[in-house]
XYZ file of C-alpha atoms in Angstrom:
603
model
C 13.217 -20.813 16.164
C 13.557 -17.323 14.975
C 15.747 -16.775 12.228
C 16.714 -13.113 13.740
C 18.070 -15.463 16.169
C 20.510 -17.254 14.096
C 21.364 -14.108 11.712
C 22.306 -12.498 15.278
C 24.351 -16.223 15.838
C 26.033 -15.581 12.239
C 27.309 -12.244 12.757
C 28.498 -12.426 15.859
C 30.428 -15.599 14.886
C 31.812 -13.815 11.938
C 33.173 -11.282 13.846
C 34.872 -14.092 16.347
C 36.971 -15.145 12.674
C 37.294 -11.717 11.669
C 38.907 -10.373 15.164
C 40.699 -13.311 15.344
C 44.357 -13.700 13.416
C 44.431 -14.217 9.446
C 43.223 -17.573 8.762
C 43.174 -18.923 12.000
C 41.280 -21.994 12.478
C 38.688 -22.555 15.488
C 37.004 -25.430 16.960
C 33.327 -25.220 18.087
C 34.248 -24.994 21.852
C 36.484 -22.011 20.853
C 33.781 -20.307 19.495
C 30.949 -21.383 21.287
C 32.991 -19.953 24.800
C 33.477 -16.494 22.691
C 29.970 -16.142 22.113
C 27.541 -14.038 24.548
C 24.345 -16.630 24.222
C 25.593 -19.776 24.212
C 21.959 -21.834 22.594
C 24.344 -25.179 21.241
C 21.459 -25.804 19.221
C 21.096 -22.419 17.472
C 25.162 -22.299 17.492
C 25.259 -25.630 15.002
C 22.647 -23.807 13.268
C 24.425 -21.018 12.608
C 27.686 -22.541 11.670
C 25.607 -24.612 8.961
C 24.546 -21.778 7.610
C 27.325 -20.017 7.193
C 29.339 -23.319 6.074
C 26.297 -23.665 3.272
C 27.356 -19.482 2.632
C 30.296 -19.802 1.381
C 31.400 -17.957 4.267
C 33.029 -20.727 6.145
C 34.968 -23.625 5.559
C 35.128 -27.074 7.518
C 37.977 -28.123 7.379
C 37.442 -31.129 9.547
C 35.039 -32.422 11.676
C 33.924 -29.226 14.419
C 36.734 -26.927 12.891
C 35.849 -24.147 10.839
C 37.995 -20.986 8.918
C 36.677 -17.878 7.665
C 36.782 -17.963 3.689
C 38.957 -14.809 3.024
C 37.005 -12.299 0.414
C 33.664 -13.739 1.325
C 32.041 -10.747 2.922
C 31.392 -7.349 2.093
C 31.052 -3.794 2.978
C 28.478 -1.249 1.655
C 25.658 0.910 1.829
C 22.185 -0.157 1.338
C 20.138 1.600 -0.921
C 16.735 -0.174 -1.094
C 13.861 -0.134 -3.168
C 10.168 0.788 -3.113
C 9.712 -3.296 -3.093
C 11.695 -3.744 0.236
C 15.017 -5.310 -1.469
C 17.724 -3.576 -1.968
C 21.327 -3.283 -3.527
C 24.573 -3.085 -1.815
C 26.452 0.003 -3.213
C 30.445 -0.726 -2.452
C 33.401 2.134 -3.047
C 35.438 1.679 -6.066
C 33.223 -0.833 -7.635
C 31.771 -0.198 -10.435
C 28.911 -3.046 -10.004
C 26.286 -3.390 -6.961
C 25.504 -6.245 -5.407
C 21.351 -7.564 -4.702
C 19.758 -8.268 -1.253
C 16.571 -10.038 -1.905
C 13.867 -8.767 0.979
C 14.176 -11.489 3.642
C 18.163 -10.777 3.235
C 18.146 -7.063 4.379
C 18.076 -8.217 8.010
C 17.394 -5.116 10.205
C 18.887 -2.802 7.952
C 17.574 0.296 6.086
C 18.293 2.721 3.457
C 21.403 4.635 3.768
C 23.037 2.047 6.613
C 26.850 0.944 6.286
C 25.894 -2.782 6.568
C 28.491 -5.825 6.375
C 27.338 -8.628 4.252
C 28.221 -12.347 2.732
C 28.676 -13.335 -0.541
C 25.388 -15.811 -1.364
C 26.063 -15.694 -5.478
C 28.996 -13.747 -7.400
C 26.049 -10.955 -7.794
C 24.068 -11.186 -4.610
C 25.115 -10.878 -1.000
C 23.148 -10.621 2.471
C 23.415 -8.446 5.631
C 24.828 -10.031 8.610
C 25.800 -6.809 10.393
C 24.394 -2.851 10.678
C 28.014 -0.926 11.319
C 26.176 2.499 11.191
C 23.213 3.286 10.850
C 22.781 6.450 8.206
C 20.798 8.488 11.103
C 19.909 8.020 14.594
C 16.942 9.764 15.065
C 13.621 8.722 13.222
C 10.084 10.083 12.594
C 6.550 7.680 12.710
C 3.336 7.866 13.544
C 1.352 6.023 16.956
C -1.352 3.571 16.453
C -2.504 1.274 18.610
C -3.807 -2.710 17.708
C -5.183 -5.175 20.671
C -4.289 -2.800 23.424
C -0.982 -1.813 22.529
C 0.780 1.295 21.003
C 2.842 1.127 17.923
C 4.734 3.580 15.726
C 4.779 3.110 11.660
C 7.524 4.307 10.575
C 7.022 4.957 6.490
C 9.901 6.918 4.574
C 10.611 6.629 0.957
C 11.881 3.027 1.135
C 11.770 2.052 4.687
C 8.141 0.648 6.223
C 8.641 -0.170 9.500
C 6.510 -1.029 12.506
C 7.865 -0.331 15.788
C 7.206 -1.634 19.691
C 6.285 0.920 21.975
C 6.021 0.834 25.542
C 5.642 4.163 26.692
C 1.760 5.303 28.676
C 2.288 8.956 27.712
C 1.745 8.631 23.679
C -1.574 8.306 21.551
C -3.232 7.658 18.338
C -1.880 9.830 15.267
C 0.929 11.520 17.757
C 3.743 12.115 15.487
C 6.881 10.617 16.964
C 10.838 11.547 16.905
C 12.373 8.049 18.384
C 15.602 6.495 18.336
C 16.031 2.353 17.104
C 15.814 0.663 20.919
C 16.476 -2.740 20.368
C 16.044 -5.135 17.347
C 16.588 -8.260 18.325
C 13.016 -9.545 18.060
C 10.290 -9.803 15.081
C 9.097 -6.704 16.432
C 11.614 -3.724 17.207
C 11.290 -1.400 20.031
C 11.654 1.980 20.046
C 12.781 4.982 22.146
C 10.508 8.053 22.530
C 12.557 11.360 21.972
C 9.596 13.855 21.881
C 6.491 14.213 20.543
C 5.820 16.814 17.853
C 2.124 16.901 17.867
C -0.778 15.692 15.572
C -0.763 13.989 12.083
C -2.529 16.638 9.585
C -1.419 19.986 11.562
C 0.627 21.795 8.856
C 3.199 23.400 11.408
C 3.459 19.588 12.798
C 3.765 17.958 9.302
C 6.401 20.558 8.033
C 8.447 19.728 11.874
C 8.450 16.313 11.294
C 10.178 16.515 7.744
C 12.791 18.846 9.576
C 13.425 16.197 11.934
C 13.174 12.560 9.629
C 16.010 15.190 7.212
C 17.690 15.822 9.931
C 17.622 19.723 8.973
C 19.127 22.588 11.309
C 16.574 25.304 11.028
C 18.040 26.714 14.015
C 21.017 28.580 14.508
C 22.897 28.500 17.619
C 23.393 30.742 19.585
C 27.378 31.775 18.872
C 26.797 31.531 15.519
C 24.804 34.431 15.996
C 26.896 36.306 17.756
C 29.997 35.468 15.556
C 27.839 36.350 12.626
C 27.182 40.021 13.588
C 31.047 40.731 14.108
C 31.837 40.051 10.436
C 30.644 43.339 9.663
C 33.735 44.534 10.678
C 35.819 42.700 7.583
C 34.281 45.480 5.574
C 36.036 48.814 5.697
C 37.893 51.191 3.431
C 41.021 49.320 3.778
C 39.393 46.094 1.995
C 37.993 48.577 -0.169
C 40.748 50.004 -1.797
C 41.922 46.291 -2.845
C 38.965 45.856 -4.779
C 38.182 46.939 -8.079
C 35.279 49.958 -7.675
C 32.610 49.644 -10.145
C 29.955 51.681 -7.581
C 29.723 54.203 -10.698
C 28.579 51.389 -13.011
C 24.961 50.469 -14.111
C 24.398 47.639 -11.816
C 20.830 45.669 -11.083
C 19.271 42.439 -9.861
C 16.750 40.646 -11.508
C 14.631 38.363 -8.469
C 11.635 36.606 -7.682
C 9.515 38.810 -6.081
C 9.151 37.004 -2.536
C 13.199 36.681 -2.816
C 15.130 38.108 0.883
C 18.212 37.591 -0.169
C 20.056 38.689 -3.843
C 23.254 36.705 -4.292
C 24.041 37.743 -8.384
C 23.605 41.278 -10.240
C 24.273 42.314 -13.494
C 26.328 45.652 -14.692
C 26.412 46.610 -18.433
C 29.029 49.770 -19.530
C 28.668 50.605 -22.803
C 31.886 51.243 -24.357
C 30.833 51.924 -27.860
C 27.838 51.124 -30.253
C 29.473 47.574 -30.698
C 31.304 46.900 -27.809
C 29.837 46.383 -24.389
C 30.982 45.682 -21.097
C 28.323 43.032 -18.825
C 30.013 41.786 -15.394
C 28.276 39.320 -13.379
C 28.911 40.135 -9.991
C 28.493 37.388 -6.792
C 27.687 38.172 -3.632
C 31.359 37.703 -2.057
C 30.614 35.435 0.786
C 33.774 33.787 0.918
C 35.398 37.276 2.101
C 33.205 37.013 4.959
C 33.008 33.270 5.553
C 36.664 32.849 6.509
C 37.823 29.028 6.566
C 37.760 26.692 9.192
C 35.709 28.941 11.212
C 32.475 28.419 13.389
C 30.910 30.028 11.337
C 32.395 28.086 8.329
C 32.065 24.548 9.473
C 28.599 25.303 9.619
C 27.909 26.230 6.387
C 29.492 22.972 5.267
C 28.111 20.748 7.728
C 24.214 22.274 6.185
C 26.001 22.348 2.495
C 23.104 23.793 1.140
C 19.692 26.175 1.639
C 16.414 23.766 1.668
C 12.908 25.239 0.167
C 10.274 23.880 1.901
C 6.559 24.882 1.515
C 6.175 27.059 3.913
C 9.765 28.365 4.910
C 13.352 28.241 4.580
C 15.888 26.012 6.106
C 19.222 28.601 5.400
C 22.963 27.762 4.934
C 23.647 30.505 6.715
C 22.075 32.965 9.672
C 20.435 35.743 8.312
C 22.882 38.726 9.260
C 25.171 37.347 6.667
C 22.478 36.397 3.941
C 20.148 38.602 4.252
C 21.994 41.857 5.417
C 25.588 41.829 4.896
C 26.444 39.855 1.763
C 23.044 40.193 0.110
C 23.221 43.125 -2.991
C 20.472 45.103 -1.532
C 19.988 48.414 -4.122
C 21.919 51.249 -3.049
C 24.225 49.257 -0.825
C 27.936 49.338 -1.030
C 28.562 45.887 -1.216
C 31.625 43.093 -2.104
C 31.543 41.250 -4.914
C 33.752 38.507 -6.863
C 32.553 39.440 -10.366
C 32.912 38.194 -13.611
C 33.531 40.602 -16.397
C 33.059 40.125 -20.001
C 33.652 42.144 -23.164
C 31.317 41.856 -26.022
C 32.412 42.872 -29.374
C 29.197 42.488 -32.110
C 28.048 39.821 -29.467
C 30.975 37.929 -29.700
C 33.394 37.459 -26.210
C 36.621 39.350 -26.807
C 38.021 39.447 -23.112
C 37.713 37.971 -19.954
C 38.225 39.439 -16.170
C 37.982 37.732 -12.901
C 38.419 40.250 -9.768
C 37.167 41.201 -6.181
C 34.928 44.390 -7.019
C 32.732 46.339 -4.783
C 29.504 47.310 -6.601
C 26.686 49.602 -6.293
C 23.270 48.203 -7.270
C 20.891 50.563 -9.028
C 17.918 48.991 -8.962
C 16.217 45.913 -7.485
C 13.849 44.541 -9.515
C 11.552 41.191 -9.387
C 11.433 39.093 -13.285
C 8.003 40.079 -13.663
C 9.126 43.888 -14.068
C 11.984 43.597 -15.785
C 9.703 41.022 -18.387
C 7.280 44.347 -18.842
C 10.133 46.836 -19.197
C 11.111 44.300 -22.425
C 7.412 43.959 -23.400
C 6.547 47.670 -23.349
C 9.829 49.773 -23.990
C 9.342 51.885 -20.715
C 10.685 52.463 -17.781
C 7.333 52.758 -15.988
C 5.927 50.154 -14.196
C 2.605 50.331 -12.834
C 0.998 49.654 -9.899
C -0.607 45.875 -10.235
C 3.113 44.638 -10.749
C 5.345 46.890 -9.325
C 6.982 45.593 -5.686
C 6.145 48.151 -3.554
C 2.643 47.915 -4.833
C 2.815 52.310 -6.774
C 4.038 53.288 -9.995
C 7.346 53.455 -9.971
C 10.022 54.892 -12.905
C 13.048 53.001 -13.060
C 16.892 54.748 -14.180
C 16.797 55.153 -17.557
C 20.514 53.331 -17.918
C 18.966 50.365 -16.351
C 15.990 50.433 -18.433
C 18.698 50.787 -21.564
C 20.963 47.909 -19.807
C 18.130 45.383 -19.805
C 17.509 45.901 -23.719
C 20.885 45.339 -24.237
C 21.834 42.623 -21.802
C 18.362 40.444 -23.259
C 19.391 40.993 -27.029
C 22.637 39.076 -25.787
C 21.339 36.769 -23.734
C 18.762 34.991 -26.341
C 21.454 35.224 -28.958
C 23.721 33.287 -26.020
C 21.003 30.511 -25.659
C 20.501 30.073 -29.276
C 23.861 28.900 -29.375
C 23.586 26.864 -26.904
C 20.874 25.133 -27.503
C 22.342 24.707 -31.087
C 25.541 22.815 -29.313
C 22.757 20.687 -28.040
C 21.880 21.631 -24.410
C 18.461 19.952 -23.692
C 15.562 22.542 -23.093
C 13.030 21.718 -20.255
C 10.733 24.513 -20.015
C 8.416 22.056 -17.256
C 5.714 23.891 -15.844
C 6.429 24.216 -11.770
C 3.591 24.609 -9.309
C 3.883 26.912 -6.485
C 1.473 26.909 -3.753
C 0.498 30.211 -2.021
C -0.405 29.621 2.013
C -1.897 31.724 4.334
C -1.593 33.054 7.666
C -1.310 29.704 9.006
C 0.898 28.836 6.757
C -1.958 26.640 5.099
C -2.212 25.859 1.036
C -5.033 27.992 -0.040
C -4.248 27.610 -3.949
C -1.624 26.909 -6.848
C -0.174 28.634 -9.101
C 1.690 27.809 -12.073
C 5.642 29.188 -12.261
C 6.281 30.939 -15.216
C 9.174 30.805 -16.992
C 9.963 34.422 -19.237
C 12.730 36.315 -20.445
C 13.583 38.058 -17.488
C 14.234 34.822 -16.020
C 16.191 33.270 -19.071
C 18.296 36.199 -19.240
C 19.628 35.792 -16.059
C 20.082 31.982 -16.362
C 21.773 32.666 -19.476
C 24.480 35.061 -17.751
C 24.664 32.509 -14.306
C 25.604 29.841 -17.134
C 28.384 31.254 -18.961
C 30.297 32.957 -15.739
C 30.077 29.474 -14.286
C 31.652 27.947 -17.572
C 34.392 30.597 -17.945
C 35.251 29.935 -14.312
C 35.354 25.983 -15.008
C 37.215 27.179 -18.036
C 39.865 28.279 -15.546
C 40.468 25.488 -13.495
C 40.691 23.020 -16.212
C 43.641 25.110 -17.044
C 45.371 25.850 -13.948
C 44.164 21.892 -12.925
C 42.409 22.947 -9.965
C 39.020 23.578 -8.655
C 35.820 21.271 -8.738
C 33.139 20.426 -11.322
C 29.010 20.711 -11.566
C 28.823 17.363 -13.480
C 25.983 15.339 -15.077
C 27.207 12.373 -16.632
C 25.384 10.642 -19.377
C 21.917 8.705 -19.377
C 21.866 5.075 -18.390
C 21.767 2.784 -21.526
C 19.219 1.064 -19.749
C 17.054 3.960 -18.691
C 16.952 5.245 -22.437
C 15.387 2.009 -23.762
C 12.870 2.223 -21.380
C 11.707 6.017 -22.311
C 12.195 5.465 -25.968
C 9.917 2.126 -25.424
C 7.519 4.594 -23.024
C 7.323 7.728 -26.028
C 7.007 5.028 -28.973
C 3.706 4.183 -27.092
C 2.427 7.112 -27.298
C 3.049 7.864 -31.075
C 6.640 9.245 -31.044
C 9.176 8.039 -33.128
C 12.789 9.706 -31.631
C 15.544 7.310 -32.327
C 17.570 7.463 -28.945
C 19.152 3.976 -28.493
C 21.384 4.582 -31.838
C 21.258 8.446 -32.226
C 24.547 10.125 -32.866
C 23.680 13.340 -30.795
C 21.204 11.591 -28.001
C 20.817 15.470 -26.713
C 19.700 16.105 -30.680
C 16.839 13.858 -30.174
C 15.732 14.772 -26.445
C 15.829 18.369 -28.014
C 13.439 17.411 -30.981
C 11.047 15.080 -28.531
C 10.735 17.690 -26.533
C 10.146 20.369 -28.943
C 7.155 18.303 -30.658
C 5.803 17.941 -27.104
C 5.336 21.446 -26.424
C 2.377 21.689 -27.127
C 0.368 18.280 -26.545
C -1.609 17.018 -23.516
C 1.496 14.673 -22.578
C 4.368 17.617 -22.346
C 4.271 17.608 -18.903
C 4.404 13.401 -18.632
C 7.263 13.245 -21.498
C 9.481 16.087 -19.839
C 9.390 14.096 -15.917
C 10.050 10.854 -18.354
C 13.281 12.431 -19.450
C 14.202 13.907 -16.475
C 14.010 10.394 -14.512
C 16.132 9.309 -17.644
C 18.888 11.465 -16.852
C 22.197 10.877 -14.488
C 22.349 13.234 -11.204
C 23.860 15.906 -11.559
C 26.552 16.144 -8.716
C 30.125 17.953 -7.343
C 33.540 16.473 -8.506
C 37.306 17.323 -8.895
C 37.418 14.935 -11.792
C 35.901 16.885 -15.110
C 33.693 15.065 -17.315
C 31.471 17.888 -18.380
C 28.069 18.145 -18.004
C 25.866 16.230 -20.277
C 22.378 18.343 -19.949
C 23.851 21.221 -20.770
C 26.300 20.217 -23.191
C 29.473 21.812 -21.913
C 32.483 19.994 -21.599
C 33.488 21.725 -18.844
C 30.919 23.474 -16.096
C 31.119 24.485 -12.110
C 28.629 26.735 -10.092
C 30.172 30.227 -8.860
C 26.719 31.980 -9.057
C 24.723 31.042 -5.659
C 27.138 30.644 -2.440
C 24.482 31.991 -0.302
C 22.629 28.847 -0.570
C 24.900 27.113 -1.695
C 28.625 25.232 -0.323
C 30.399 24.514 -3.014
C 29.986 28.410 -4.600
C 32.071 28.841 -1.756
C 34.801 26.726 -2.226
C 35.006 27.570 -5.615
C 34.884 31.343 -5.019
C 37.826 30.121 -2.724
C 39.850 28.023 -5.619
C 39.125 30.863 -7.979
C 40.948 33.882 -5.505
C 44.298 30.935 -4.984
C 44.185 30.805 -9.201
C 43.834 34.812 -9.547
C 46.769 35.286 -6.570
C 49.012 32.510 -7.535
C 48.115 30.671 -3.930
C 49.674 26.689 -3.540
C 47.585 26.229 -1.134
C 45.131 23.243 -1.363
C 41.423 22.094 -0.252
C 40.674 18.973 0.882
C 38.144 19.169 -2.759
C 37.106 15.805 -2.888
C 35.590 14.919 0.070
C 33.927 17.351 0.531
C 32.308 17.535 -3.170
C 30.883 13.864 -1.949
C 29.790 15.551 1.055
C 27.859 18.325 -0.691
C 26.099 15.942 -3.324
C 25.021 13.945 -0.573
C 23.637 17.163 0.913
C 21.918 17.919 -2.075
C 20.296 14.819 -2.096
C 18.849 15.396 1.221
C 17.174 18.699 0.607
C 16.337 17.506 -2.726
C 14.130 14.429 -0.942
C 13.063 17.059 1.780
C 12.130 19.869 -0.683
C 9.788 16.885 -1.979
C 8.163 15.961 1.040
C 6.775 19.016 1.896
C-alpha cells in the first residue's frame, strides 16, 4: 500500500481533529464518517502511525484525542541533498526534515508538520505553495512524456499527458495532482527549445516569476507624471543648478540616480553634495505605480537585459539625473573643513548636471591630471574637453574619498576586492567573450560618498526613532569555524574563532591573499561565511562595513527600500507623524532581493 496514500490519510485525520472543538475525543466511526475516502485498512494504519508519532493519544480502544502543540507550521528550506529544515516564525531554532518526511513539499512552501522528536518534524499538509508556476524540460521514457523540474533545491519528475509537447521543450506548468508516486503537471505554455539563449532567459523570468513588462495602464500613468515637475514645485526646493555637478557611472548605464556636486568655499572648506534622484516625489504612496514598484521591490540584472522596478519613462527620463537638464533630487550636503565634516544638510533640491562621465573617463582624469578625454575611452568615441570646474572637483573628491576609505578600513570595514566577470554579447545576445570588471579609484570615490550619505541618513533615523535600516549580523560561529579550518589547510594562520576583532582578522586574511593564486577562492569563502544583509526597522548595525548605523538612501530608481527611506527622511524633515507599515515591507524587500540574486546567478 502506498506510503503517499497513508500520508494523505494522516493529513486528513489531523485536519478533522483541528476543525473539531478543543481536545474533543473522536472514535473510529466518527473519524471514518468525516473522511472522503473510507478504506478501513488505511484509516487504521494512519491512526496507528499518528499514535506512534505522538500526534494522537488513544484514550481508550477506538477513541483518540489530538495531542496539543504537537503540530507546527512553518516554511520549508530544502538542502541540495533532498532533506530540509522547517523555519518557524519567532522560533530561534529550526526543525530538521529528513528527505522521506518532506512529503510533496517544495522549497519555500508553507507547510504543517508533526513533531517526530524535539528537533525533527514530518510534513503532513501543504498549506500554501510558494509558487503557482514552474519551469521544466520535456523528456521521453517508455513512450511516455515527462517534465524534468530541476531548480536550485528541488528535483522532481512530473508526468504529463499532452501530445503537443516534444523532447527538450522548455515548459511552464502547474501542479495538477500529487496523490500518486509520480505527480502530474498541467501545461500552461511552451517557451521553445532548450539551449536557445532567448528561451533560456525567458525560462529564468518564468521560474523566478519576474514581471518583465509593464501593463499599458502603468505606462500611461508614468507618462502623466511629468506634470509634477513645474515652477511651483521648483520654488519649494533649494536651487543648486549653478553648483558644479556631475555623474560618474558605468559606460553602458541608462539611468543615473546619483550625482556629486562640489562647492569650494575657501582653501580648506568644501561643500560636497550627494544628490539622489527624487523618485518619491513622482512615485506617490499607494498609487498604482507605487504598488507595482513595491511588488517588484528591485530591478533585476540578467546577463542580457534588465527587469526594471520602474517604467522607463520614470527610470531613464523623468528621474534620471541626465546632463544639462533641470532635475529634482533629494540631497545630502556635507561641509568639510580639513577633511572633517563640520556641517550636514538634507533636503529637496533642483540640480543641473554639468557632465556625464564613465568610470574610465573619470579615472583617466585622475591618472593624467587632464580635462582632455581621448577618443578611445570617450563615451561618444570622440576626443572631448570636459568642464574645467568638473576636472578640479574630481581631484578634490578623490582626495577626500581616499581619506574616508582609509578611516573606514581602520575601523574594521571588510575590504573585498573580488574580480567580477562580465559577458560580452553579440547582436543575437549570445556570449562571445568575457571581460574582468575593474574596480578603479573612480568607482571607489563614488562608493565612498554613497556610503557616507547612507550612514548619515541612518544616524537621523536613530536620533528620531524612525525609518528602516540595512542590517548585517555577525557571522555564524559554525561558518567561521569551517572557514578557519579551510584556510589553515591552505597555509594561512589567522585565528578567527578567538579573535577580539574578527573584522581585522578577516581583513588581514584578504590582504595576505591579495596576490595569491587562491585570492578569488578565499574571497568567496569569506563572503559565504557572512550572514545575509537584509532590511529591518530594528537596527543592529552593519558587520561588513563596521558601521553601527546604516541604511539604503542612494538608489531609489532600482531599489524600493530606498524609496521608503526617502519618504521616512522627508517625514523627519517636515515633522510629520505619519507612519508606514515598515517591518512587513522590510521582510518583503529582503525576500525579493534574494529572488533577484538567484535569478541573476542563474542567467
